[in-house]
Structure formats: structure tokens, C-alpha cells
Amino acid sequence: AAEAVACGGGSSLWTGDDGLVSCRYASATHVGGSGHDAAKENQDATFVASCGGGTLVWGVLDGHGPENGRIASWAGAAALKEYFLGNVAALEEEPEEAMTSAFKAAHDGIGAALRAKYGPGNSAEDGYLLGADGEPIDGGTTATVAALVRGHVLVVANVGDSDALLGGFLPDGAIGFEQLSTDHTPTSPEEVARLDEAMAAARCVYDTGCEEEEPIDVFRRGAGGEWELDPDSLARVDEIGLGFKTVREDRPTTMMLMPSETGFPQQSLAVTRALGDHFFQQHGATWEPSVASLDLFDVAGQLEQVVLLLGSDGLWDVWDYTDVLDFAISAVSDAQTEAAVARSVGGVVEATRERSQEYFGEAADNIAAILVSFDITPTSSGRRSTR
């Protein structure tokens, strides 16, 4: 099989009144499968923005849409990197607001890239583009972005299903972790509630792959008005033999737009938030990210050998979270070098490729990953968490 492509790496050292934080990072990607299918396109993208002063930004994007997924992920990555390098003060002073502004810039950048390809004359009244057949042009991307602000505050923003995990070893030797990203998929009760509140036309349904099958809704209203998984729908997907999308037994789902609602042929999107996807933005999807933050000095008292792992769903779909973190941490535990982190993330991507090819053959998804290994020394306690 073709090897994973290394996408670069580096290191950073920050010291302040609260302590010391150093990190080493590396990224890698693979088209998926054997890597020898010349017609297969890698629509995943990564970027790193080194902003100085202990501020770094890492991002993973996973494009979708057969014609424009790669354009969306690469244009989005370029716009995000440009924003962060040009707005360091905003990121350091108001990181959550800056993250939202960066995602808007990336969404607009994707729109500009698509207009450059198709021409501005193809725009519909609501801002999305129409193809030569008069139907909406698809193309968008997930995005998960992690910013290390002033050396020790980690701020994570995302749209879609590209995850970010911060993990390490607990005192008993087990893996502990926190999922820093939010899953924006049709299996999220929070997302279906958001769609309902917005009176969106999109339906969250199971992706049966059969257009003749009556759409099977994921949720129903509970007795108290809350959204809950519909047990009748679960029974139905079991009956028709719908399998799982991930090793964690997540079902394949999609956000569906019916012709009766839009006047166009049936449209589907596997995530509820994304950059690009301008037609779906009119019907419930949004570019606005979920944003979370934490202080690495708070983590240092709980975990040893702390790592941050960002990846596209081509990575996460074939791993239990604890297993992939154990794999990544163990590969860098004996060295504190950039080369060790690069070998680790390359090993993660290759192990993922092997698993995916076993499950899906040449249809295996693209894979992208960024691994950051931290060394954290708080001044107050003197407790040390390496890598």
C-alpha cells in the first residue's frame, strides 16, 4: 500500500507565571484503501498556524461532495490559516469570538472558491450556486480547529464530525480523555432540536441507501416534548439490516431535503453543521461552530503524557477512543522529539488505513490526523505531565 503523506510538524515552548508548557506536533494523511486508485481523491486537509508568543492553531477539515469536496476543504483550510495569522490579538483576547469569526471567514472563502470555479452568474437569490442542470451545486467540509492560546489555554471549535480528543494516562494506568469537539450529526438530540426551533425543512433520517424506502426518522417527540430516539425506527432499521457506520455502533444517518420542500431533487448531507454547503445553509445547516476551552494546567493534575489528537471521521470511525489514544501515546512515550510524534501519527494513520481497507476495501474513507504531545509543568504544584 502507498504510505501516508506527512504534512509537516514542529514544536513550541512557552513559560509564564503559571508554569511551563512545551509541545511537539505532526500531521499525516492518506487517501484511504491501498492508495493506488488513481481516480480516488483525498478531500481531507490539515493546516498549522504558528502565531508566536505561545499561540498555535491546528486544524483538520474533511471535504464532501464528489465535485467540490477538495475545493471546500483546501479553501477552508487556507482561509482559516490566513485569519489566525492576521488576527493573533483577537484570538488571544477573545478566543471564542475569534474562532467564530474565523469559521465565518472560511465559509465565505469556500463560497468565493466555488464562484471562481462556476462563475458568479450561477448564483441563486439565496446565495447558493446552480449547476448547468439548474440544480444546487454541492460541496462543503467539516472543520475541527484547536488553538493553544498564550501557551496553556486550549480552545477548540468545530462543525461536523471531525473529532478532537485530549487524553493521557490516569494514575491507575488507564486511558482518560475528554472529547473537545461536538458531534453535529443527525443522531444529536441537540441538533434536531436546533433544526426544529429554526423550522428547518431538513429531516434527520437513517441513511438506508435506498431512495425507494420511505425515510425513517431518527427521533420522535417524547411524552415531555423532548426529542428521543424513535424505538420503532430502530426496530425498522434492524429489520432491513442497516449496519453500523463505526466500530462504536453508530448508525449511518443523513439530513434529508425532500423535493416537496425545495422544488429540487432529493438532497442529503451527513452532518448538520458544515462550512460551505450553501444550499443546505438555507434549510437548517449552519457554519457556526461549537466552541469549548480548557486550561492545560488543570489537566496536568489529572493526566500524565497528555496528547491532543485531531482527525477526520476516516480515523474515528474504525477506533474506540481509548484504543487509538493508547496507540498514539505509547508510540511517543519513550521520546520527546518531533520525530517521535511524526512516527506516532504516521503509525496511527497507517493502522487506520489497514483497518479501513479490511472493512471497506478501496471505498475506505480518506484519513487525516494531527497529533500534539504536551509537556506541562505548573508552577503551583510542581506536578509534571510529560507528553
mmCIF file of C-alpha atoms in Angstrom:
data_model
loop_
_atom_site.group_PDB
_atom_site.id
_atom_site.type_symbol
_atom_site.label_atom_id
_atom_site.label_comp_id
_atom_site.label_asym_id
_atom_site.label_seq_id
_atom_site.Cartn_x
_atom_site.Cartn_y
_atom_site.Cartn_z
ATOM 1 C CA ALA A 1 0.000 0.000 0.000
ATOM 2 C CA ALA A 2 1.048 3.597 -0.561
ATOM 3 C CA GLU A 3 2.394 5.269 2.563
ATOM 4 C CA ALA A 4 0.719 8.071 4.499
ATOM 5 C CA VAL A 5 1.780 11.549 3.464
ATOM 6 C CA ALA A 6 3.450 13.587 6.226
ATOM 7 C CA CYS A 7 2.071 17.135 6.319
ATOM 8 C CA GLY A 8 4.695 18.785 8.494
ATOM 9 C CA GLY A 9 5.261 19.380 12.173
ATOM 10 C CA GLY A 10 7.070 21.487 14.698
ATOM 11 C CA SER A 11 7.448 22.386 18.346
ATOM 12 C CA SER A 12 6.768 25.209 20.789
ATOM 13 C CA LEU A 13 7.891 26.238 24.269
ATOM 14 C CA TRP A 14 6.037 28.691 26.494
ATOM 15 C CA THR A 15 6.872 29.833 30.018
ATOM 16 C CA GLY A 16 4.834 32.128 32.250
ATOM 17 C CA ASP A 17 3.880 32.821 35.832
ATOM 18 C CA ASP A 18 1.667 29.717 35.900
ATOM 19 C CA GLY A 19 4.312 27.316 34.660
ATOM 20 C CA LEU A 20 5.794 25.809 31.516
ATOM 21 C CA VAL A 21 4.158 24.145 28.513
ATOM 22 C CA SER A 22 6.076 22.652 25.625
ATOM 23 C CA CYS A 23 4.631 20.677 22.743
ATOM 24 C CA ARG A 24 5.668 18.766 19.668
ATOM 25 C CA TYR A 25 3.252 18.162 16.823
ATOM 26 C CA ALA A 26 2.998 16.409 13.472
ATOM 27 C CA SER A 27 0.321 15.604 10.917
ATOM 28 C CA ALA A 28 -0.302 12.955 8.262
ATOM 29 C CA THR A 29 -2.938 11.996 5.740
ATOM 30 C CA HIS A 30 -3.819 9.119 3.417
ATOM 31 C CA VAL A 31 -6.337 8.822 0.605
ATOM 32 C CA GLY A 32 -7.602 5.517 2.062
ATOM 33 C CA GLY A 33 -7.613 1.969 0.748
ATOM 34 C CA SER A 34 -4.410 0.813 -0.933
ATOM 35 C CA GLY A 35 -3.621 4.320 -2.119
ATOM 36 C CA HIS A 36 -3.121 3.063 -5.670
ATOM 37 C CA ASP A 37 -6.506 4.072 -7.097
ATOM 38 C CA ALA A 38 -5.548 6.988 -9.354
ATOM 39 C CA ALA A 39 -9.171 8.092 -9.669
ATOM 40 C CA LYS A 40 -9.641 8.444 -5.908
ATOM 41 C CA GLU A 41 -9.312 11.942 -4.463
ATOM 42 C CA ASN A 42 -8.143 12.886 -0.985
ATOM 43 C CA GLN A 43 -10.618 15.523 0.207
ATOM 44 C CA ASP A 44 -9.090 15.865 3.693
ATOM 45 C CA ALA A 45 -6.898 18.856 4.534
ATOM 46 C CA THR A 46 -4.817 19.986 7.520
ATOM 47 C CA PHE A 47 -3.150 23.247 8.494
ATOM 48 C CA VAL A 48 -0.950 24.697 11.229
ATOM 49 C CA ALA A 49 -0.705 28.411 12.040
ATOM 50 C CA SER A 50 2.241 29.363 14.238
ATOM 51 C CA CYS A 51 1.251 32.768 15.598
ATOM 52 C CA GLY A 52 4.142 33.389 18.025
ATOM 53 C CA GLY A 53 4.029 34.093 21.747
ATOM 54 C CA GLY A 54 2.977 30.558 22.595
ATOM 55 C CA THR A 55 -0.100 30.691 20.337
ATOM 56 C CA LEU A 56 -0.546 27.893 17.801
ATOM 57 C CA VAL A 57 -3.534 26.723 15.792
ATOM 58 C CA TRP A 58 -4.081 23.268 14.286
ATOM 59 C CA GLY A 59 -6.947 22.250 12.011
ATOM 60 C CA VAL A 60 -8.388 19.193 10.250
ATOM 61 C CA LEU A 61 -11.007 19.532 7.508
ATOM 62 C CA ASP A 62 -12.902 16.756 5.725
ATOM 63 C CA GLY A 63 -14.461 17.801 2.424
ATOM 64 C CA HIS A 64 -17.591 16.243 0.981
ATOM 65 C CA GLY A 65 -19.307 16.362 -2.378
ATOM 66 C CA PRO A 66 -17.859 14.490 -5.367
ATOM 67 C CA GLU A 67 -17.180 17.599 -7.440
ATOM 68 C CA ASN A 68 -16.185 20.157 -4.838
ATOM 69 C CA GLY A 69 -15.188 18.459 -1.583
ATOM 70 C CA ARG A 70 -11.474 19.009 -2.136
ATOM 71 C CA ILE A 71 -12.013 22.629 -3.168
ATOM 72 C CA ALA A 72 -14.036 23.203 0.010
ATOM 73 C CA SER A 73 -11.537 21.642 2.420
ATOM 74 C CA TRP A 74 -8.485 23.310 0.902
ATOM 75 C CA ALA A 75 -10.139 26.721 0.535
ATOM 76 C CA GLY A 76 -11.456 26.445 4.091
ATOM 77 C CA ALA A 77 -8.046 25.485 5.481
ATOM 78 C CA ALA A 78 -6.345 28.357 3.647
ATOM 79 C CA ALA A 79 -8.918 30.891 4.880
ATOM 80 C CA LEU A 80 -8.681 29.677 8.478
ATOM 81 C CA LYS A 81 -4.892 29.847 8.498
ATOM 82 C CA GLU A 82 -4.945 33.323 6.942
ATOM 83 C CA TYR A 83 -7.456 34.537 9.521
ATOM 84 C CA PHE A 84 -5.498 33.287 12.518
ATOM 85 C CA LEU A 85 -2.154 34.635 11.291
ATOM 86 C CA GLY A 86 -3.764 38.024 10.666
ATOM 87 C CA ASN A 87 -5.791 38.225 13.885
ATOM 88 C CA VAL A 88 -3.492 36.987 16.641
ATOM 89 C CA ALA A 89 -4.520 39.709 19.097
ATOM 90 C CA ALA A 90 -8.221 38.904 18.651
ATOM 91 C CA LEU A 91 -7.535 35.197 19.187
ATOM 92 C CA GLU A 92 -5.592 35.888 22.394
ATOM 93 C CA GLU A 93 -8.034 38.442 23.811
ATOM 94 C CA GLU A 94 -11.400 36.936 22.814
ATOM 95 C CA PRO A 95 -10.621 33.396 21.623
ATOM 96 C CA GLU A 96 -14.170 32.067 21.378
ATOM 97 C CA GLU A 97 -15.386 35.075 19.395
ATOM 98 C CA ALA A 98 -12.293 34.865 17.183
ATOM 99 C CA MET A 99 -12.994 31.216 16.467
ATOM 100 C CA THR A 100 -16.496 32.053 15.271
ATOM 101 C CA SER A 101 -15.162 34.863 13.075
ATOM 102 C CA ALA A 102 -12.555 32.503 11.628
ATOM 103 C CA PHE A 103 -15.206 29.944 10.701
ATOM 104 C CA LYS A 104 -17.280 32.653 9.000
ATOM 105 C CA ALA A 105 -14.209 33.703 7.029
ATOM 106 C CA ALA A 106 -13.639 30.087 5.983
ATOM 107 C CA HIS A 107 -17.284 29.649 4.980
ATOM 108 C CA ASP A 108 -17.078 32.805 2.871
ATOM 109 C CA GLY A 109 -13.755 31.671 1.419
ATOM 110 C CA ILE A 110 -15.316 28.437 0.223
ATOM 111 C CA GLY A 111 -18.117 30.413 -1.393
ATOM 112 C CA ALA A 112 -15.555 32.561 -3.186
ATOM 113 C CA ALA A 113 -13.666 29.476 -4.409
ATOM 114 C CA LEU A 114 -16.857 27.934 -5.792
ATOM 115 C CA ARG A 115 -17.875 31.177 -7.511
ATOM 116 C CA ALA A 116 -14.412 31.330 -9.063
ATOM 117 C CA LYS A 117 -14.977 27.841 -10.472
ATOM 118 C CA TYR A 118 -18.559 28.197 -11.673
ATOM 119 C CA GLY A 119 -18.887 31.943 -12.204
ATOM 120 C CA PRO A 120 -20.931 34.457 -10.180
ATOM 121 C CA GLY A 121 -23.737 34.368 -12.746
ATOM 122 C CA ASN A 122 -24.782 30.930 -11.447
ATOM 123 C CA SER A 123 -25.878 32.262 -8.045
ATOM 124 C CA ALA A 124 -29.492 31.837 -6.957
ATOM 125 C CA GLU A 125 -31.316 34.521 -4.992
ATOM 126 C CA ASP A 126 -30.412 32.931 -1.646
ATOM 127 C CA GLY A 127 -26.691 32.821 -2.378
ATOM 128 C CA TYR A 128 -26.164 29.193 -3.342
ATOM 129 C CA LEU A 129 -24.893 28.180 -6.774
ATOM 130 C CA LEU A 130 -26.757 26.345 -9.500
ATOM 131 C CA GLY A 131 -25.157 23.939 -11.955
ATOM 132 C CA ALA A 132 -25.724 23.689 -15.677
ATOM 133 C CA ASP A 133 -28.638 21.341 -14.937
ATOM 134 C CA GLY A 134 -30.305 24.003 -12.820
ATOM 135 C CA GLU A 135 -29.806 22.049 -9.596
ATOM 136 C CA PRO A 136 -27.909 23.248 -6.482
ATOM 137 C CA ILE A 137 -24.159 22.728 -6.556
ATOM 138 C CA ASP A 138 -22.953 20.690 -3.595
ATOM 139 C CA GLY A 139 -19.668 20.948 -1.765
ATOM 140 C CA GLY A 140 -18.621 21.635 1.796
ATOM 141 C CA THR A 141 -16.386 20.486 4.602
ATOM 142 C CA THR A 142 -16.278 19.665 8.260
ATOM 143 C CA ALA A 143 -13.690 21.517 10.326
ATOM 144 C CA THR A 144 -12.155 20.931 13.743
ATOM 145 C CA VAL A 145 -9.721 23.603 14.909
ATOM 146 C CA ALA A 146 -7.702 23.662 18.133
ATOM 147 C CA ALA A 147 -5.879 26.793 19.272
ATOM 148 C CA LEU A 148 -3.260 26.822 22.000
ATOM 149 C CA VAL A 149 -3.620 30.394 23.257
ATOM 150 C CA ARG A 150 -0.875 32.084 25.277
ATOM 151 C CA GLY A 151 0.801 28.733 25.786
ATOM 152 C CA HIS A 152 -1.674 26.977 28.053
ATOM 153 C CA VAL A 153 -5.351 27.651 27.158
ATOM 154 C CA LEU A 154 -6.750 25.174 24.641
ATOM 155 C CA VAL A 155 -9.719 26.422 22.606
ATOM 156 C CA VAL A 156 -11.475 24.007 20.241
ATOM 157 C CA ALA A 157 -14.119 24.878 17.650
ATOM 158 C CA ASN A 158 -15.792 22.547 15.190
ATOM 159 C CA VAL A 159 -18.541 21.934 12.698
ATOM 160 C CA GLY A 160 -19.409 18.413 11.591
ATOM 161 C CA ASP A 161 -17.983 15.111 12.776
ATOM 162 C CA SER A 162 -14.195 15.533 12.701
ATOM 163 C CA ASP A 163 -13.307 14.938 16.342
ATOM 164 C CA ALA A 164 -10.692 16.230 18.767
ATOM 165 C CA LEU A 165 -9.685 14.262 21.867
ATOM 166 C CA LEU A 166 -7.411 15.333 24.703
ATOM 167 C CA GLY A 167 -6.174 12.307 26.604
ATOM 168 C CA GLY A 168 -3.474 10.701 28.673
ATOM 169 C CA PHE A 169 -2.816 8.157 31.387
ATOM 170 C CA LEU A 170 -4.783 8.251 34.637
ATOM 171 C CA PRO A 171 -2.965 7.438 37.915
ATOM 172 C CA ASP A 172 -4.099 3.794 37.643
ATOM 173 C CA GLY A 173 -2.594 3.475 34.143
ATOM 174 C CA ALA A 174 -5.905 3.553 32.288
ATOM 175 C CA ILE A 175 -6.566 5.975 29.457
ATOM 176 C CA GLY A 176 -8.535 9.070 30.387
ATOM 177 C CA PHE A 177 -9.798 11.510 27.783
ATOM 178 C CA GLU A 178 -12.183 14.334 27.023
ATOM 179 C CA GLN A 179 -13.911 14.810 23.688
ATOM 180 C CA LEU A 180 -13.387 18.506 22.978
ATOM 181 C CA SER A 181 -15.478 18.636 19.816
ATOM 182 C CA THR A 182 -19.244 18.342 19.444
ATOM 183 C CA ASP A 183 -20.805 15.830 17.058
ATOM 184 C CA HIS A 184 -23.014 17.707 14.636
ATOM 185 C CA THR A 185 -24.836 14.770 13.106
ATOM 186 C CA PRO A 186 -28.469 13.714 12.659
ATOM 187 C CA THR A 187 -28.109 11.493 15.764
ATOM 188 C CA SER A 188 -27.705 14.509 18.063
ATOM 189 C CA PRO A 189 -30.874 15.459 20.006
ATOM 190 C CA GLU A 190 -29.444 18.963 20.458
ATOM 191 C CA GLU A 191 -29.066 19.358 16.718
ATOM 192 C CA VAL A 192 -32.535 18.062 15.879
ATOM 193 C CA ALA A 193 -33.910 20.494 18.482
ATOM 194 C CA ARG A 194 -31.971 23.321 16.823
ATOM 195 C CA LEU A 195 -33.385 22.363 13.431
ATOM 196 C CA ASP A 196 -36.889 22.219 14.862
ATOM 197 C CA GLU A 197 -36.544 25.630 16.502
ATOM 198 C CA ALA A 198 -35.336 27.088 13.214
ATOM 199 C CA MET A 199 -38.335 25.492 11.454
ATOM 200 C CA ALA A 200 -35.872 23.922 9.028
ATOM 201 C CA ALA A 201 -37.150 21.797 6.182
ATOM 202 C CA ALA A 202 -34.467 19.144 6.655
ATOM 203 C CA ARG A 203 -35.329 15.782 8.252
ATOM 204 C CA CYS A 204 -32.902 13.698 10.301
ATOM 205 C CA VAL A 205 -33.279 10.171 8.933
ATOM 206 C CA TYR A 206 -31.378 6.895 8.766
ATOM 207 C CA ASP A 207 -29.255 6.571 5.633
ATOM 208 C CA THR A 208 -30.599 3.319 4.218
ATOM 209 C CA GLY A 209 -29.118 3.931 0.772
ATOM 210 C CA CYS A 210 -32.491 3.218 -0.797
ATOM 211 C CA GLU A 211 -34.413 6.159 -2.230
ATOM 212 C CA GLU A 212 -37.455 3.941 -2.713
ATOM 213 C CA GLU A 213 -37.584 3.279 1.030
ATOM 214 C CA GLU A 214 -39.812 5.658 2.985
ATOM 215 C CA PRO A 215 -37.445 7.861 5.057
ATOM 216 C CA ILE A 216 -37.051 6.546 8.604
ATOM 217 C CA ASP A 217 -36.853 9.367 11.146
ATOM 218 C CA VAL A 218 -34.164 9.085 13.817
ATOM 219 C CA PHE A 219 -36.122 10.904 16.547
ATOM 220 C CA ARG A 220 -39.611 11.303 17.869
ATOM 221 C CA ARG A 221 -41.147 13.598 20.444
ATOM 222 C CA GLY A 222 -41.141 12.149 23.961
ATOM 223 C CA ALA A 223 -44.008 12.447 26.409
ATOM 224 C CA GLY A 224 -42.482 15.642 27.825
ATOM 225 C CA GLY A 225 -41.885 17.171 24.417
ATOM 226 C CA GLU A 226 -38.174 16.304 24.346
ATOM 227 C CA TRP A 227 -36.543 14.638 21.366
ATOM 228 C CA GLU A 228 -35.709 10.956 21.842
ATOM 229 C CA LEU A 229 -34.582 8.108 19.613
ATOM 230 C CA ASP A 230 -37.619 6.513 17.998
ATOM 231 C CA PRO A 231 -37.748 2.835 19.054
ATOM 232 C CA ASP A 232 -40.000 1.964 16.120
ATOM 233 C CA SER A 233 -37.423 3.411 13.752
ATOM 234 C CA LEU A 234 -34.656 1.406 15.434
ATOM 235 C CA ALA A 235 -36.729 -1.741 15.042
ATOM 236 C CA ARG A 236 -37.272 -0.906 11.372
ATOM 237 C CA VAL A 237 -33.572 -0.362 10.592
ATOM 238 C CA ASP A 238 -32.778 -3.633 12.368
ATOM 239 C CA GLU A 239 -35.440 -5.331 10.264
ATOM 240 C CA ILE A 240 -33.989 -4.109 6.977
ATOM 241 C CA GLY A 241 -30.455 -4.976 8.098
ATOM 242 C CA LEU A 242 -28.950 -1.488 8.256
ATOM 243 C CA GLY A 243 -25.442 -1.900 9.609
ATOM 244 C CA PHE A 244 -23.214 0.382 11.651
ATOM 245 C CA LYS A 245 -21.086 3.251 10.386
ATOM 246 C CA THR A 246 -18.458 2.961 13.118
ATOM 247 C CA VAL A 247 -16.932 0.365 15.428
ATOM 248 C CA ARG A 248 -18.745 2.248 18.228
ATOM 249 C CA GLU A 249 -22.013 1.092 16.608
ATOM 250 C CA ASP A 250 -23.201 4.453 15.307
ATOM 251 C CA ARG A 251 -25.827 4.083 12.612
ATOM 252 C CA PRO A 252 -25.438 5.875 9.257
ATOM 253 C CA THR A 253 -27.749 8.883 9.198
ATOM 254 C CA THR A 254 -28.338 11.886 6.982
ATOM 255 C CA MET A 255 -30.061 15.240 6.941
ATOM 256 C CA MET A 256 -32.504 14.947 4.050
ATOM 257 C CA LEU A 257 -34.327 17.563 1.996
ATOM 258 C CA MET A 258 -37.360 16.295 0.108
ATOM 259 C CA PRO A 259 -38.385 17.600 -3.341
ATOM 260 C CA SER A 260 -41.739 18.702 -1.915
ATOM 261 C CA GLU A 261 -39.907 21.144 0.368
ATOM 262 C CA THR A 262 -37.375 22.638 -2.049
ATOM 263 C CA GLY A 263 -38.547 22.041 -5.600
ATOM 264 C CA PHE A 264 -35.275 20.242 -6.340
ATOM 265 C CA PRO A 265 -34.451 16.513 -6.404
ATOM 266 C CA GLN A 266 -33.796 14.891 -3.022
ATOM 267 C CA GLN A 267 -30.705 16.272 -1.281
ATOM 268 C CA SER A 268 -28.737 14.674 1.569
ATOM 269 C CA LEU A 269 -25.974 15.793 3.944
ATOM 270 C CA ALA A 270 -24.407 13.558 6.605
ATOM 271 C CA VAL A 271 -23.709 16.406 9.054
ATOM 272 C CA THR A 272 -25.884 19.180 10.443
ATOM 273 C CA ARG A 273 -23.155 21.842 10.537
ATOM 274 C CA ALA A 274 -20.508 22.464 7.898
ATOM 275 C CA LEU A 275 -18.570 25.119 6.044
ATOM 276 C CA GLY A 276 -19.848 25.626 2.509
ATOM 277 C CA ASP A 277 -22.919 23.570 1.563
ATOM 278 C CA HIS A 278 -24.625 26.836 0.737
ATOM 279 C CA PHE A 279 -27.914 25.285 -0.375
ATOM 280 C CA PHE A 280 -28.262 23.381 2.897
ATOM 281 C CA GLN A 281 -27.442 26.560 4.815
ATOM 282 C CA GLN A 282 -30.868 27.790 3.653
ATOM 283 C CA HIS A 283 -32.574 24.732 5.136
ATOM 284 C CA GLY A 284 -31.074 24.149 8.580
ATOM 285 C CA ALA A 285 -27.345 23.545 8.234
ATOM 286 C CA THR A 286 -25.096 26.217 9.715
ATOM 287 C CA TRP A 287 -21.439 27.222 9.519
ATOM 288 C CA GLU A 288 -21.473 28.409 13.149
ATOM 289 C CA PRO A 289 -19.167 26.252 15.291
ATOM 290 C CA SER A 290 -19.447 24.837 18.757
ATOM 291 C CA VAL A 291 -16.597 26.223 20.877
ATOM 292 C CA ALA A 292 -15.084 24.875 24.110
ATOM 293 C CA SER A 293 -11.985 25.748 26.112
ATOM 294 C CA LEU A 294 -9.871 24.422 28.969
ATOM 295 C CA ASP A 295 -6.642 25.232 30.764
ATOM 296 C CA LEU A 296 -3.858 22.681 30.323
ATOM 297 C CA PHE A 297 -2.640 23.366 33.855
ATOM 298 C CA ASP A 298 -5.949 21.979 35.123
ATOM 299 C CA VAL A 299 -5.366 18.818 33.079
ATOM 300 C CA ALA A 300 -1.840 18.336 34.424
ATOM 301 C CA GLY A 301 -3.147 17.286 37.835
ATOM 302 C CA GLN A 302 -5.325 14.568 36.306
ATOM 303 C CA LEU A 303 -3.389 13.024 33.399
ATOM 304 C CA GLU A 304 0.158 12.024 32.524
ATOM 305 C CA GLN A 305 1.621 12.024 28.983
ATOM 306 C CA VAL A 306 -1.042 14.337 27.627
ATOM 307 C CA VAL A 307 -1.758 14.337 23.893
ATOM 308 C CA LEU A 308 -4.237 16.081 21.629
ATOM 309 C CA LEU A 309 -5.451 14.098 18.623
ATOM 310 C CA LEU A 310 -7.482 15.713 15.844
ATOM 311 C CA GLY A 311 -8.791 13.630 12.985
ATOM 312 C CA SER A 312 -11.339 13.294 10.226
ATOM 313 C CA ASP A 313 -14.073 10.684 10.540
ATOM 314 C CA GLY A 314 -11.970 8.373 8.380
ATOM 315 C CA LEU A 315 -9.856 7.997 11.529
ATOM 316 C CA TRP A 316 -12.507 7.912 14.243
ATOM 317 C CA ASP A 317 -14.933 5.538 12.511
ATOM 318 C CA VAL A 318 -12.672 2.498 12.973
ATOM 319 C CA TRP A 319 -11.381 3.053 16.528
ATOM 320 C CA ASP A 320 -12.644 3.053 20.061
ATOM 321 C CA TYR A 321 -11.386 6.305 21.529
ATOM 322 C CA THR A 322 -9.297 4.722 24.286
ATOM 323 C CA ASP A 323 -7.604 2.328 21.857
ATOM 324 C CA VAL A 324 -6.432 4.976 19.406
ATOM 325 C CA LEU A 325 -5.199 7.226 22.219
ATOM 326 C CA ASP A 326 -3.305 4.335 23.792
ATOM 327 C CA PHE A 327 -1.729 3.611 20.401
ATOM 328 C CA ALA A 328 -0.707 7.248 19.905
ATOM 329 C CA ILE A 329 0.586 7.871 23.431
ATOM 330 C CA SER A 330 2.574 4.642 23.625
ATOM 331 C CA ALA A 331 4.383 5.498 20.391
ATOM 332 C CA VAL A 332 5.764 8.766 21.823
ATOM 333 C CA SER A 333 6.182 7.771 25.479
ATOM 334 C CA ASP A 334 9.879 6.973 25.215
ATOM 335 C CA ALA A 335 10.987 10.083 23.324
ATOM 336 C CA GLN A 336 10.369 13.814 23.457
ATOM 337 C CA THR A 337 11.230 14.623 19.857
ATOM 338 C CA GLU A 338 9.288 15.867 16.867
ATOM 339 C CA ALA A 339 10.459 12.749 15.026
ATOM 340 C CA ALA A 340 8.799 10.508 17.628
ATOM 341 C CA VAL A 341 5.499 12.395 17.284
ATOM 342 C CA ALA A 342 5.755 12.194 13.493
ATOM 343 C CA ARG A 343 6.321 8.433 13.676
ATOM 344 C CA SER A 344 3.369 8.098 16.039
ATOM 345 C CA VAL A 345 0.877 9.999 13.906
ATOM 346 C CA GLY A 346 2.128 8.194 10.812
ATOM 347 C CA GLY A 347 1.602 4.907 12.624
ATOM 348 C CA VAL A 348 -1.908 5.913 13.650
ATOM 349 C CA VAL A 349 -2.817 6.790 10.067
ATOM 350 C CA GLU A 350 -1.313 3.565 8.690
ATOM 351 C CA ALA A 351 -3.064 1.401 11.304
ATOM 352 C CA THR A 352 -6.303 3.227 10.465
ATOM 353 C CA ARG A 353 -5.752 2.636 6.758
ATOM 354 C CA GLU A 354 -5.279 -1.086 7.341
ATOM 355 C CA ARG A 355 -8.445 -1.333 9.424
ATOM 356 C CA SER A 356 -10.470 0.700 6.945
ATOM 357 C CA GLN A 357 -9.287 -1.298 3.972
ATOM 358 C CA GLU A 358 -10.223 -4.504 5.766
ATOM 359 C CA TYR A 359 -13.741 -3.183 6.378
ATOM 360 C CA PHE A 360 -14.385 -1.199 3.191
ATOM 361 C CA GLY A 361 -11.770 -2.145 0.591
ATOM 362 C CA GLU A 362 -10.942 0.605 -1.887
ATOM 363 C CA ALA A 363 -14.060 2.506 -0.767
ATOM 364 C CA ALA A 364 -12.327 3.253 2.553
ATOM 365 C CA ASP A 365 -12.535 6.893 3.569
ATOM 366 C CA ASN A 366 -9.764 9.484 3.440
ATOM 367 C CA ILE A 367 -7.789 9.851 6.680
ATOM 368 C CA ALA A 368 -6.203 12.955 8.205
ATOM 369 C CA ALA A 369 -4.744 13.364 11.683
ATOM 370 C CA ILE A 370 -2.759 15.849 13.770
ATOM 371 C CA LEU A 371 -1.050 14.689 16.961
ATOM 372 C CA VAL A 372 0.232 17.117 19.609
ATOM 373 C CA SER A 373 2.278 15.821 22.548
ATOM 374 C CA PHE A 374 2.424 18.118 25.588
ATOM 375 C CA ASP A 375 4.873 18.525 28.461
ATOM 376 C CA ILE A 376 3.100 20.520 31.199
ATOM 377 C CA THR A 377 4.718 21.813 34.399
ATOM 378 C CA PRO A 378 2.511 24.005 36.597
ATOM 379 C CA THR A 379 4.408 26.325 38.923
ATOM 380 C CA SER A 380 1.915 25.987 41.765
ATOM 381 C CA SER A 381 2.110 22.250 42.386
ATOM 382 C CA GLY A 382 5.297 21.195 40.659
ATOM 383 C CA ARG A 383 3.345 18.231 39.308
ATOM 384 C CA ARG A 384 4.630 17.187 35.911
ATOM 385 C CA SER A 385 2.795 15.625 32.992
ATOM 386 C CA THR A 386 5.095 14.657 30.165
ATOM 387 C CA ARG A 387 3.950 14.437 26.578
#
